[in-house]
CSV table of C-alpha atoms and ligand atoms in Angstrom, one decimal:
chain,number,residue,atom,x,y,z
A,30,UNK,CA,-25.1,20.6,-28.6
A,31,UNK,CA,-22.4,17.9,-29.0
A,32,UNK,CA,-22.7,15.2,-26.3
A,33,UNK,CA,-19.4,14.9,-24.4
A,34,UNK,CA,-17.6,11.7,-25.0
A,35,UNK,CA,-17.3,9.4,-22.0
A,36,UNK,CA,-13.7,8.4,-21.9
A,37,UNK,CA,-12.2,5.1,-20.7
A,38,UNK,CA,-8.4,4.7,-20.8
A,39,UNK,CA,-8.8,3.0,-24.1
A,40,UNK,CA,-10.8,5.8,-25.6
A,41,UNK,CA,-8.2,8.4,-24.9
A,42,UNK,CA,-4.4,8.3,-25.4
A,43,UNK,CA,-3.3,7.0,-22.0
A,44,UNK,CA,0.0,8.9,-22.3
A,45,UNK,CA,-1.7,12.2,-23.0
A,46,UNK,CA,-2.7,14.4,-20.1
A,47,UNK,CA,-6.0,16.3,-20.5
A,48,UNK,CA,-6.3,19.9,-19.2
A,49,UNK,CA,-8.3,20.4,-16.0
A,50,UNK,CA,-9.2,23.5,-14.0
A,51,UNK,CA,-8.9,23.7,-10.2
A,52,UNK,CA,-12.4,24.8,-9.1
A,53,UNK,CA,-12.0,24.6,-5.4
A,54,UNK,CA,-9.3,24.0,-2.7
A,55,UNK,CA,-10.0,22.9,0.8
A,56,UNK,CA,-7.2,22.8,3.4
A,57,UNK,CA,-7.4,19.6,5.4
A,58,UNK,CA,-4.3,19.8,7.5
A,59,UNK,CA,-1.0,21.7,7.7
A,60,UNK,CA,0.3,19.8,4.6
A,61,UNK,CA,-2.8,18.4,2.9
A,62,UNK,CA,-5.5,19.9,0.7
A,63,UNK,CA,-8.5,18.6,-1.3
A,64,UNK,CA,-8.8,19.9,-4.8
A,65,UNK,CA,-11.9,19.7,-7.0
A,66,UNK,CA,-11.1,19.6,-10.7
A,67,UNK,CA,-13.2,20.3,-13.8
A,68,UNK,CA,-12.3,19.2,-17.3
A,69,UNK,CA,-11.5,21.9,-19.8
A,70,UNK,CA,-12.3,19.6,-22.7
A,71,UNK,CA,-15.4,17.7,-23.6
A,72,UNK,CA,-13.9,14.4,-22.6
A,73,UNK,CA,-15.1,12.9,-19.3
A,74,UNK,CA,-12.8,10.7,-17.3
A,75,UNK,CA,-15.0,8.5,-15.1
A,76,UNK,CA,-13.0,7.1,-12.1
A,77,UNK,CA,-14.3,4.5,-9.7
A,78,UNK,CA,-13.5,4.7,-5.9
A,79,UNK,CA,-10.0,3.1,-5.5
A,80,UNK,CA,-8.7,4.1,-8.9
A,81,UNK,CA,-6.1,6.7,-9.3
A,82,UNK,CA,-5.3,9.5,-11.8
A,83,UNK,CA,-1.9,10.7,-12.9
A,84,UNK,CA,-1.8,14.5,-12.1
A,85,UNK,CA,0.8,16.6,-13.7
A,86,UNK,CA,2.1,20.1,-13.0
A,87,UNK,CA,3.4,21.5,-16.2
A,88,UNK,CA,7.2,21.7,-16.1
A,89,UNK,CA,7.5,19.9,-12.8
A,90,UNK,CA,6.3,16.3,-13.1
A,91,UNK,CA,3.5,13.8,-12.7
A,92,UNK,CA,2.3,11.7,-9.7
A,93,UNK,CA,-0.4,9.1,-9.1
A,94,UNK,CA,-3.2,10.4,-6.8
A,95,UNK,CA,-6.3,8.4,-5.8
A,96,UNK,CA,-9.8,9.8,-6.3
A,97,UNK,CA,-11.0,10.9,-2.8
A,98,UNK,CA,-14.5,12.0,-3.6
A,99,UNK,CA,-17.4,11.5,-6.0
A,100,UNK,CA,-18.1,13.9,-8.9
A,101,UNK,CA,-20.7,16.6,-8.1
A,102,UNK,CA,-21.1,17.2,-11.8
A,103,UNK,CA,-20.2,14.7,-14.6
A,104,UNK,CA,-16.5,14.7,-15.3
A,105,UNK,CA,-15.4,16.4,-12.1
A,106,UNK,CA,-12.7,14.9,-10.0
A,107,UNK,CA,-11.8,15.2,-6.3
A,108,UNK,CA,-8.3,14.5,-4.9
A,109,UNK,CA,-6.7,14.9,-1.5
A,110,UNK,CA,-3.0,15.6,-1.8
A,111,UNK,CA,-0.3,15.7,0.8
A,112,UNK,CA,2.8,17.7,0.1
A,113,UNK,CA,5.8,15.3,0.5
A,114,UNK,CA,8.1,16.2,-2.5
A,115,UNK,CA,8.4,18.4,-5.5
A,116,UNK,CA,5.3,17.5,-7.5
A,117,UNK,CA,2.9,17.2,-4.5
A,118,UNK,CA,4.2,20.5,-3.1
A,119,UNK,CA,3.2,22.2,-6.3
A,120,UNK,CA,-0.2,20.5,-6.4
A,121,UNK,CA,-0.9,21.5,-2.8
A,122,UNK,CA,0.0,25.1,-3.7
A,123,UNK,CA,-2.6,25.3,-6.5
A,124,UNK,CA,-5.6,27.6,-6.3
A,125,UNK,CA,-9.0,27.9,-8.0
A,126,UNK,CA,-8.4,29.0,-11.6
A,127,UNK,CA,-5.0,27.1,-11.9
A,128,UNK,CA,-4.7,24.4,-14.6
A,129,UNK,CA,-3.2,20.9,-14.4
A,130,UNK,CA,-2.9,17.9,-16.6
A,131,UNK,CA,-4.8,14.7,-15.8
A,132,UNK,CA,-4.4,11.1,-17.2
A,133,UNK,CA,-6.5,8.1,-16.2
A,134,UNK,CA,-8.4,6.6,-14.6
A,135,UNK,CA,-6.0,3.7,-13.8
A,136,UNK,CA,-6.0,0.6,-11.8
A,137,UNK,CA,-8.5,-1.5,-10.0
A,138,UNK,CA,-11.3,-0.2,-7.8
A,139,UNK,CA,-12.7,-1.1,-4.4
A,140,UNK,CA,-15.1,-4.2,-4.6
A,141,UNK,CA,-18.3,-2.3,-3.9
A,142,UNK,CA,-20.5,-4.7,-5.9
A,143,UNK,CA,-19.1,-7.7,-3.9
A,144,UNK,CA,-20.0,-5.8,-0.8
A,145,UNK,CA,-23.7,-5.5,-1.7
A,146,UNK,CA,-25.8,-7.2,0.9
A,147,UNK,CA,-22.7,-7.6,3.1
A,148,UNK,CA,-21.2,-5.9,6.2
A,149,UNK,CA,-18.6,-3.5,5.2
A,150,UNK,CA,-15.5,-2.7,7.3
A,151,UNK,CA,-13.3,0.2,6.1
A,152,UNK,CA,-10.0,0.7,8.0
A,153,UNK,CA,-8.0,3.8,7.2
A,154,UNK,CA,-4.7,5.1,8.5
A,155,UNK,CA,-3.4,8.6,7.8
A,156,UNK,CA,-3.7,9.7,4.2
A,157,UNK,CA,-5.1,6.2,3.5
A,158,UNK,CA,-8.5,7.7,4.2
A,159,UNK,CA,-8.4,9.5,0.9
A,160,UNK,CA,-9.1,6.5,-1.4
A,161,UNK,CA,-11.5,5.0,1.2
A,162,UNK,CA,-13.5,8.2,1.5
A,163,UNK,CA,-14.6,7.9,-2.1
A,164,UNK,CA,-15.7,4.3,-1.4
A,165,UNK,CA,-17.5,5.5,1.7
A,166,UNK,CA,-19.3,8.3,-0.1
A,167,UNK,CA,-20.4,5.7,-2.8
A,168,UNK,CA,-21.6,3.3,-0.1
A,169,UNK,CA,-23.6,6.1,1.7
A,170,UNK,CA,-25.1,7.2,-1.5
A,171,UNK,CA,-26.7,3.7,-1.9
A,172,UNK,CA,-26.8,2.9,1.8
A,173,UNK,CA,-29.7,0.4,1.4
A,174,UNK,CA,-27.5,-1.9,-0.6
A,175,UNK,CA,-25.2,-2.7,2.4
A,176,UNK,CA,-25.7,-4.2,5.9
A,177,UNK,CA,-23.6,-2.7,8.7
A,178,UNK,CA,-21.1,-0.1,7.6
A,179,UNK,CA,-18.2,0.3,9.9
A,180,UNK,CA,-15.4,2.8,9.5
A,181,UNK,CA,-12.2,2.8,11.6
A,182,UNK,CA,-9.8,5.7,11.2
A,183,UNK,CA,-6.5,6.3,12.8
A,184,UNK,CA,-4.4,9.5,12.4
A,185,UNK,CA,-1.2,10.8,13.8
A,186,UNK,CA,-2.7,13.5,15.9
A,187,UNK,CA,-6.0,15.5,16.1
A,188,UNK,CA,-4.5,18.1,13.9
A,189,UNK,CA,-3.9,15.5,11.2
A,190,UNK,CA,-7.5,14.3,10.9
A,191,UNK,CA,-8.8,14.7,7.4
A,192,UNK,CA,-12.3,15.6,6.4
A,193,UNK,CA,-13.4,17.0,9.7
A,194,UNK,CA,-16.7,18.3,8.5
A,195,UNK,CA,-17.5,14.8,7.0
A,196,UNK,CA,-16.4,13.2,10.2
A,197,UNK,CA,-18.7,15.2,12.4
A,198,UNK,CA,-21.6,14.5,10.1
A,199,UNK,CA,-20.9,10.8,9.9
A,200,UNK,CA,-20.6,10.6,13.7
A,201,UNK,CA,-24.2,11.7,13.9
A,202,UNK,CA,-25.5,9.0,11.5
A,203,UNK,CA,-27.3,6.1,13.2
A,204,UNK,CA,-26.6,3.8,10.2
A,205,UNK,CA,-22.8,4.2,10.4
A,206,UNK,CA,-20.4,2.9,13.0
A,207,UNK,CA,-17.4,5.3,13.0
A,208,UNK,CA,-14.5,5.0,15.5
A,209,UNK,CA,-11.5,7.4,15.4
A,210,UNK,CA,-8.2,7.1,17.2
A,211,UNK,CA,-5.0,9.2,17.2
A,212,UNK,CA,-1.5,8.1,18.1
A,213,UNK,CA,-0.4,11.4,19.7
A,214,UNK,CA,-3.3,13.4,21.3
A,215,UNK,CA,-3.1,17.0,22.2
A,216,UNK,CA,-4.4,18.4,25.5
A,217,UNK,CA,-8.0,18.9,24.1
A,218,UNK,CA,-8.5,15.5,22.7
A,219,UNK,CA,-11.1,13.5,24.5
A,220,UNK,CA,-11.3,10.5,22.1
A,221,UNK,CA,-9.4,7.3,21.7
A,222,UNK,CA,-5.6,7.1,21.7
A,223,UNK,CA,-3.8,4.1,20.2
A,224,UNK,CA,-3.2,2.4,16.9
A,225,UNK,CA,-6.1,1.7,14.5
A,226,UNK,CA,-5.8,-2.2,14.5
A,227,UNK,CA,-6.8,-2.0,18.2
A,228,UNK,CA,-10.2,-0.6,17.2
A,229,UNK,CA,-11.2,-3.8,15.4
A,230,UNK,CA,-11.8,-5.6,18.7
A,231,UNK,CA,-14.3,-2.9,19.7
A,232,UNK,CA,-16.6,-3.4,16.7
A,233,UNK,CA,-16.7,-7.2,16.3
A,234,UNK,CA,-20.4,-7.2,17.5
A,235,UNK,CA,-21.3,-5.2,14.4
A,236,UNK,CA,-20.1,-7.6,11.7
A,237,UNK,CA,-20.4,-11.3,10.7
A,238,UNK,CA,-16.9,-12.3,9.6
A,239,UNK,CA,-18.1,-14.7,6.8
A,240,UNK,CA,-20.3,-12.0,5.4
A,241,UNK,CA,-18.0,-9.0,5.7
A,242,UNK,CA,-15.9,-7.2,3.1
A,243,UNK,CA,-13.0,-5.4,4.6
A,244,UNK,CA,-11.1,-2.6,2.7
A,245,UNK,CA,-7.9,-1.2,4.2
A,246,UNK,CA,-5.7,1.6,3.2
A,247,UNK,CA,-2.8,3.2,5.1
A,248,UNK,CA,0.9,2.7,5.7
A,249,UNK,CA,2.0,-0.8,4.9
A,250,UNK,CA,2.9,-1.7,8.5
A,251,UNK,CA,-0.5,-0.5,9.7
A,252,UNK,CA,-2.1,-2.7,7.0
A,253,UNK,CA,-0.1,-5.7,8.0
A,254,UNK,CA,-1.2,-5.5,11.6
A,255,UNK,CA,-4.8,-4.8,10.6
A,256,UNK,CA,-4.8,-7.9,8.4
A,257,UNK,CA,-3.6,-10.0,11.3
A,258,UNK,CA,-6.4,-8.6,13.5
A,259,UNK,CA,-9.0,-9.2,10.9
A,260,UNK,CA,-7.8,-12.8,10.4
A,261,UNK,CA,-7.9,-13.3,14.2
A,262,UNK,CA,-11.6,-12.3,14.0
A,263,UNK,CA,-12.3,-14.8,11.2
A,264,UNK,CA,-12.5,-12.6,8.1
A,265,UNK,CA,-11.3,-14.7,5.2
A,266,UNK,CA,-8.3,-13.5,3.2
A,267,UNK,CA,-10.3,-13.2,-0.1
A,268,UNK,CA,-12.6,-10.7,1.7
A,269,UNK,CA,-9.8,-8.5,2.8
A,270,UNK,CA,-8.9,-5.8,0.2
A,271,UNK,CA,-5.9,-3.5,0.4
A,272,UNK,CA,-4.8,-0.5,-1.6
A,273,UNK,CA,-1.0,-0.7,-2.2
A,274,UNK,CA,1.1,2.2,-3.4
A,275,UNK,CA,4.4,2.1,-5.3
A,276,UNK,CA,6.1,4.7,-7.3
A,277,UNK,CA,4.6,4.8,-10.7
A,278,UNK,CA,5.5,6.2,-14.1
A,279,UNK,CA,3.6,4.9,-17.1
A,280,UNK,CA,0.6,3.7,-15.0
A,281,UNK,CA,-0.4,1.3,-17.8
A,282,UNK,CA,1.8,-1.8,-17.1
A,283,UNK,CA,4.7,-1.0,-19.4
A,284,UNK,CA,7.6,0.4,-17.4
A,285,UNK,CA,7.7,-2.0,-14.4
A,286,UNK,CA,8.2,0.8,-11.9
A,287,UNK,CA,5.3,-0.4,-9.8
A,288,UNK,CA,6.2,-4.1,-9.6
A,289,UNK,CA,5.5,-6.0,-6.4
A,290,UNK,CA,6.2,-9.7,-6.9
A,291,UNK,CA,4.3,-10.8,-10.0
A,292,UNK,CA,2.0,-7.8,-9.9
A,293,UNK,CA,2.2,-4.5,-11.7
A,294,UNK,CA,0.3,-2.4,-9.1
A,295,UNK,CA,-0.8,0.2,-11.7
A,296,UNK,CA,-3.0,-2.3,-13.5
A,297,UNK,CA,-3.3,-5.4,-11.2
A,298,UNK,CA,-3.7,-3.0,-8.3
A,299,UNK,CA,-3.7,-0.7,-6.4
A,300,UNK,CA,-6.7,-2.6,-4.9
A,301,UNK,CA,-6.0,-6.3,-4.4
A,302,UNK,CA,-7.5,-9.0,-2.2
A,303,UNK,CA,-5.1,-10.2,0.4
A,304,UNK,CA,-5.6,-13.8,-0.8
A,305,UNK,CA,-3.7,-12.9,-4.0
A,306,UNK,CA,-0.9,-11.2,-2.0
A,307,UNK,CA,-0.6,-13.7,0.8
A,308,UNK,CA,1.4,-16.3,-1.3
A,309,UNK,CA,4.0,-13.6,-1.7
A,310,UNK,CA,4.1,-12.5,1.9
A,311,UNK,CA,7.9,-13.3,1.9
A,312,UNK,CA,8.2,-10.0,0.1
A,313,UNK,CA,9.3,-7.9,3.1
A,314,UNK,CA,8.2,-4.7,1.4
A,315,UNK,CA,4.7,-5.9,2.2
B,232,UNK,CA,-24.4,-3.5,44.2
B,233,UNK,CA,-24.8,-7.2,45.0
B,234,UNK,CA,-22.5,-10.1,44.0
B,235,UNK,CA,-25.1,-11.1,41.5
B,236,UNK,CA,-24.6,-8.0,39.4
B,237,UNK,CA,-20.8,-8.6,39.5
B,238,UNK,CA,-21.5,-12.2,38.4
B,239,UNK,CA,-23.7,-11.0,35.5
B,240,UNK,CA,-20.9,-8.7,34.4
B,241,UNK,CA,-18.3,-11.4,34.6
B,242,UNK,CA,-20.5,-13.7,32.6
B,243,UNK,CA,-20.4,-11.3,29.7
B,244,UNK,CA,-17.0,-9.6,29.9
B,245,UNK,CA,-14.6,-11.0,27.3
B,246,UNK,CA,-11.9,-11.5,30.0
B,247,UNK,CA,-14.0,-13.9,32.1
B,248,UNK,CA,-17.0,-14.9,29.9
B,249,UNK,CA,-15.7,-18.4,29.1
B,250,UNK,CA,-14.7,-19.4,32.6
B,251,UNK,CA,-16.9,-21.9,34.5
B,252,UNK,CA,-19.7,-20.6,36.6
B,253,UNK,CA,-17.8,-21.7,39.7
B,254,UNK,CA,-14.7,-19.8,38.6
B,255,UNK,CA,-16.8,-16.7,37.9
B,256,UNK,CA,-18.3,-17.0,41.4
B,257,UNK,CA,-14.9,-17.3,43.0
B,258,UNK,CA,-13.8,-14.2,41.2
B,259,UNK,CA,-17.0,-12.3,42.0
B,260,UNK,CA,-16.3,-12.9,45.7
B,261,UNK,CA,-13.2,-10.7,45.3
B,262,UNK,CA,-14.8,-7.9,43.3
B,263,UNK,CA,-17.2,-5.0,43.4
B,264,UNK,CA,-18.7,-2.7,40.8
B,265,UNK,CA,-17.5,0.9,40.6
B,266,UNK,CA,-18.6,3.9,38.5
B,267,UNK,CA,-16.2,6.7,37.6
B,268,UNK,CA,-17.3,10.1,36.4
B,269,UNK,CA,-15.4,11.9,33.5
B,270,UNK,CA,-12.0,13.0,34.8
B,271,UNK,CA,-12.1,10.9,37.9
B,272,UNK,CA,-9.0,8.8,38.4
B,273,UNK,CA,-9.2,5.0,38.7
B,274,UNK,CA,-5.6,4.9,39.9
B,275,UNK,CA,-2.6,7.2,40.3
B,276,UNK,CA,1.1,6.8,39.5
B,277,UNK,CA,3.2,5.9,42.5
B,278,UNK,CA,0.3,4.8,44.7
B,279,UNK,CA,0.0,1.2,46.0
B,280,UNK,CA,-1.5,-1.1,43.3
B,281,UNK,CA,-4.3,-2.7,45.3
B,282,UNK,CA,-6.8,-3.4,42.5
B,283,UNK,CA,-7.4,-4.8,39.1
B,284,UNK,CA,-10.0,-3.3,36.8
B,285,UNK,CA,-12.2,-4.9,34.2
B,286,UNK,CA,-13.7,-2.1,32.2
B,287,UNK,CA,-17.3,-2.8,31.4
B,288,UNK,CA,-18.2,0.4,29.6
B,289,UNK,CA,-16.8,3.9,29.1
B,290,UNK,CA,-13.3,5.0,28.1
B,291,UNK,CA,-10.2,5.2,30.3
B,292,UNK,CA,-7.0,7.1,29.4
B,293,UNK,CA,-3.7,5.6,30.5
B,294,UNK,CA,-1.5,8.6,31.0
B,295,UNK,CA,1.6,10.0,32.5
B,296,UNK,CA,1.8,13.4,34.1
B,297,UNK,CA,4.4,15.6,32.5
B,298,UNK,CA,5.4,18.6,34.6
B,299,UNK,CA,4.6,21.8,32.7
B,300,UNK,CA,2.4,20.0,30.3
B,301,UNK,CA,-0.2,18.2,32.4
B,302,UNK,CA,-1.5,14.7,31.7
B,303,UNK,CA,-0.1,13.0,28.5
B,304,UNK,CA,-2.4,10.2,27.3
B,305,UNK,CA,-0.5,7.2,26.0
B,306,UNK,CA,-3.4,4.9,25.2
B,307,UNK,CA,-7.1,4.6,25.8
B,308,UNK,CA,-8.9,1.5,27.1
B,309,UNK,CA,-12.5,0.9,26.3
B,310,UNK,CA,-15.3,-1.4,27.6
B,311,UNK,CA,-14.3,-5.1,27.2
B,312,UNK,CA,-10.7,-4.6,28.2
B,313,UNK,CA,-8.7,-4.4,31.5
B,314,UNK,CA,-6.6,-1.9,33.3
B,315,UNK,CA,-3.8,-2.4,35.8
B,316,UNK,CA,-1.4,-5.3,36.3
B,317,UNK,CA,1.2,-3.7,38.6
B,318,UNK,CA,-0.4,-5.5,41.5
B,319,UNK,CA,1.0,-8.8,40.3
B,320,UNK,CA,4.6,-7.7,40.6
B,321,UNK,CA,6.6,-6.2,43.5
B,322,UNK,CA,6.8,-3.4,44.5
B,323,UNK,CA,3.1,-3.3,43.5
B,324,UNK,CA,2.9,0.4,42.7
B,325,UNK,CA,1.0,2.0,39.8
B,326,UNK,CA,3.4,3.1,37.0
B,327,UNK,CA,0.9,5.3,35.2
B,328,UNK,CA,-2.3,7.3,35.9
B,329,UNK,CA,-5.6,5.9,34.6
B,330,UNK,CA,-8.4,8.6,34.2
B,331,UNK,CA,-12.0,8.1,33.0
B,332,UNK,CA,-12.7,10.2,29.9
B,333,UNK,CA,-16.4,9.2,29.9
B,334,UNK,CA,-18.6,7.9,32.6
B,335,UNK,CA,-17.1,4.5,33.1
B,336,UNK,CA,-18.2,1.3,34.8
B,337,UNK,CA,-15.7,-1.3,36.0
B,338,UNK,CA,-15.5,-4.5,38.0
B,339,UNK,CA,-12.8,-3.8,40.5
B,340,UNK,CA,-11.0,-6.7,42.1
B,341,UNK,CA,-9.2,-6.6,45.4
B,342,UNK,CA,-5.6,-7.5,44.4
B,343,UNK,CA,-4.7,-9.2,47.7
B,344,UNK,CA,-7.7,-11.5,47.5
B,345,UNK,CA,-7.1,-12.1,43.8
B,346,UNK,CA,-3.4,-13.1,44.5
B,347,UNK,CA,-4.6,-15.4,47.3
B,348,UNK,CA,-7.1,-17.0,44.9
B,349,UNK,CA,-4.5,-17.5,42.2
B,350,UNK,CA,-2.3,-19.4,44.8
B,351,UNK,CA,-5.2,-21.5,46.0
B,352,UNK,CA,-6.4,-22.4,42.5
B,353,UNK,CA,-3.3,-22.4,40.3
B,354,UNK,CA,-5.2,-23.5,37.2
B,355,UNK,CA,-7.5,-20.5,37.4
B,356,UNK,CA,-4.5,-18.4,38.3
B,357,UNK,CA,-2.5,-19.5,35.2
B,358,UNK,CA,-5.5,-18.9,32.9
B,359,UNK,CA,-6.0,-15.4,34.1
B,360,UNK,CA,-2.3,-14.6,34.1
B,361,UNK,CA,-2.2,-15.8,30.4
B,362,UNK,CA,-5.0,-13.5,29.6
B,363,UNK,CA,-3.3,-10.6,31.3
B,364,UNK,CA,-0.1,-11.4,29.4
B,365,UNK,CA,-2.2,-11.3,26.2
B,366,UNK,CA,-3.4,-7.8,27.1
B,367,UNK,CA,0.1,-6.7,28.1
B,368,UNK,CA,1.5,-8.0,24.8
B,369,UNK,CA,-1.2,-6.2,22.8
B,370,UNK,CA,-0.4,-2.9,24.6
B,371,UNK,CA,3.3,-3.4,24.0
B,372,UNK,CA,2.7,-4.0,20.3
B,373,UNK,CA,0.5,-1.0,20.1
B,374,UNK,CA,3.1,1.2,21.9
B,375,UNK,CA,5.8,0.0,19.5
B,376,UNK,CA,3.6,0.9,16.5
B,377,UNK,CA,2.9,4.3,18.0
B,378,UNK,CA,6.7,4.8,18.4
B,379,UNK,CA,7.1,4.2,14.6
B,380,UNK,CA,5.1,7.3,13.8
B,381,UNK,CA,3.5,5.4,11.0
B,382,UNK,CA,1.6,8.4,9.5
B,383,UNK,CA,4.5,10.8,9.4
B,384,UNK,CA,5.8,12.2,6.1
B,385,UNK,CA,7.7,9.4,4.2
B,386,UNK,CA,11.1,10.8,4.7
B,387,UNK,CA,10.6,11.1,8.5
B,388,UNK,CA,9.4,7.5,8.8
C,134,FAD,C1,-1.9,4.4,-6.5
C,134,FAD,C2,-1.4,5.5,-5.7
C,134,FAD,C3,-2.3,6.4,-5.1
C,134,FAD,C4,-1.8,7.5,-4.4
C,134,FAD,N1,-2.8,8.3,-3.8
C,134,FAD,C5,-2.3,9.4,-3.2
C,134,FAD,C6,-3.3,10.4,-2.7
C,134,FAD,O1,-4.5,10.2,-2.8
C,134,FAD,N2,-2.8,11.5,-2.1
C,134,FAD,C7,-1.5,11.7,-2.0
C,134,FAD,O2,-1.1,12.8,-1.4
C,134,FAD,N3,-0.5,10.8,-2.4
C,134,FAD,C8,-1.0,9.7,-3.0
C,134,FAD,N4,0.0,8.8,-3.5
C,134,FAD,C9,1.4,9.1,-3.2
C,134,FAD,C10,1.9,10.1,-4.2
C,134,FAD,O3,1.9,9.6,-5.5
C,134,FAD,C11,3.4,10.4,-3.8
C,134,FAD,O4,3.4,11.1,-2.6
C,134,FAD,C12,4.0,11.3,-4.9
C,134,FAD,O5,4.3,10.5,-6.0
C,134,FAD,C13,5.3,11.9,-4.4
C,134,FAD,O6,5.8,12.7,-5.5
C,134,FAD,P1,6.6,14.0,-5.2
C,134,FAD,O7,7.3,14.5,-6.5
C,134,FAD,O8,5.8,15.0,-4.5
C,134,FAD,O9,7.7,13.6,-4.2
C,134,FAD,P2,9.1,12.9,-4.5
C,134,FAD,O10,10.1,13.9,-4.5
C,134,FAD,O11,9.0,11.9,-5.6
C,134,FAD,O12,9.2,12.0,-3.2
C,134,FAD,C14,9.2,12.6,-1.9
C,134,FAD,C15,9.2,11.5,-0.8
C,134,FAD,O13,8.0,10.8,-0.9
C,134,FAD,C16,8.3,9.4,-1.1
C,134,FAD,N5,7.3,8.8,-2.0
C,134,FAD,C17,7.2,9.0,-3.3
C,134,FAD,N6,6.1,8.3,-3.8
C,134,FAD,C18,5.6,7.6,-2.7
C,134,FAD,C19,4.5,6.7,-2.5
C,134,FAD,N7,3.8,6.3,-3.6
C,134,FAD,N8,4.3,6.2,-1.3
C,134,FAD,C20,5.0,6.6,-0.3
C,134,FAD,N9,6.1,7.5,-0.4
C,134,FAD,C21,6.3,7.9,-1.5
C,134,FAD,C22,9.7,9.4,-1.7
C,134,FAD,O14,10.3,8.1,-1.4
C,134,FAD,C23,10.3,10.5,-1.0
C,134,FAD,O15,10.8,10.2,0.3
C,134,FAD,C24,-0.4,7.7,-4.2
C,134,FAD,C25,0.5,6.8,-4.8
C,134,FAD,C26,0.0,5.8,-5.5
C,134,FAD,C27,1.0,4.8,-6.1
C,135,FES,S1,3.8,2.2,-13.5
C,135,FES,FE1,4.7,1.4,-15.3
C,135,FES,S2,4.3,-0.6,-15.1
C,135,FES,FE2,3.2,0.2,-13.5
């Protein structure tokens, strides 16, 4: 039997989408689904948590989507997609058996190695939980490598919470501190109400700022306020990592679509330490 | 519960932990410990604001009652924070409801005695008013962020 080639972006043509089969579809919320994809070729695309793939629907277009899970079998990919426009609407409507094109992986990943032996604080807002979920799954798979693991998750409403089954399992784990809050509760919600940066104050007893690695993903305003709160509690800028999203096209640093200040977020990002971004904080887009 | 228990709680609560022992003792003289069961109200909109609450543990929902819909939670407040500042300003009536969502323990201050203490010891009064202002500012910022509907679809943001 021929051993499948393990592809890095350099080993495959980065402009050429490979065919993948949708093998499962899980509805997360009204407008969001999680798809598992299996390659139809022998080439395996190995993505790290934090990286993204370019997913294409034939005849419609191509969009960057983060990996949101870990492969159950070599070469599989998991993505959580929210329908906001033409391509994502098509992706969300896919079903097992449908085919799509995939290029990647692209960009930088979450600093999981740096976090070995450290407290880890993950702060997710809305769909920002998707790229952080893959980091969390990787952390939990090797839980012994990390000290305290703290996850703060804010969503718009209880109906917008992603990964409910995971959340209820994680809430039972004694080795994980998980706090969830919503902005707009329904009448059945008995949990916390308010914005996610407010949760940080509640968990300060669980982390040592100088030995903590924080990873944040969510709407940029939420990240801005989260950074301020983390700074207030003494986490150094070089230990605060963000995932930034910009519209992307080539995904390999050629077209300039994803530029933010001096960075091309498709290759310098999407994950960057705040210490690299802070000198450009006059860029109001961030 | 005795004053000593109130003192112990004030010595560890973030709102009062760094005050001097004398100041904590002055405050303890105006306070008692109270426990609230789930769904029990700490305070009700429109009623006279006669107390100030330091939440020690549990979870409290600040909410407004919407006719036809019932209580609408606006924010939750957890152990380590505070509830209620309407007692500082005329006409001293609560503007919202506050309801325990979990079993909640609070240090409850008598507002009249607290006001008198602030006038008597202006330095302590100013320090505590600054802290209250800090909490009010945090809540205002949180409320503004909630209004932005951050997690809504991009076009609706
Ligand atoms: C690195 C990276 C990772 C991403 N990961 C995910 C993910 O895991 N899951 C997911 O659902 N989406 C993710 N996105 C966002 C996703 O790429 C966009 O929603 C998608 O490109 C929209 O394309 P469309 O054709 O469906 O909509 P369009 O018709 O192109 O746009 C519809 C609306 O969405 C807005 N929009 C487009 N792109 C973005 C963006 N990047 N951020 C915010 N608003 C945008 C447009 O301004 C417009 O208002 C990621 C984006 C990047 C850059
Ligand atoms: S998407 Fe083309 S340079 Fe980044």
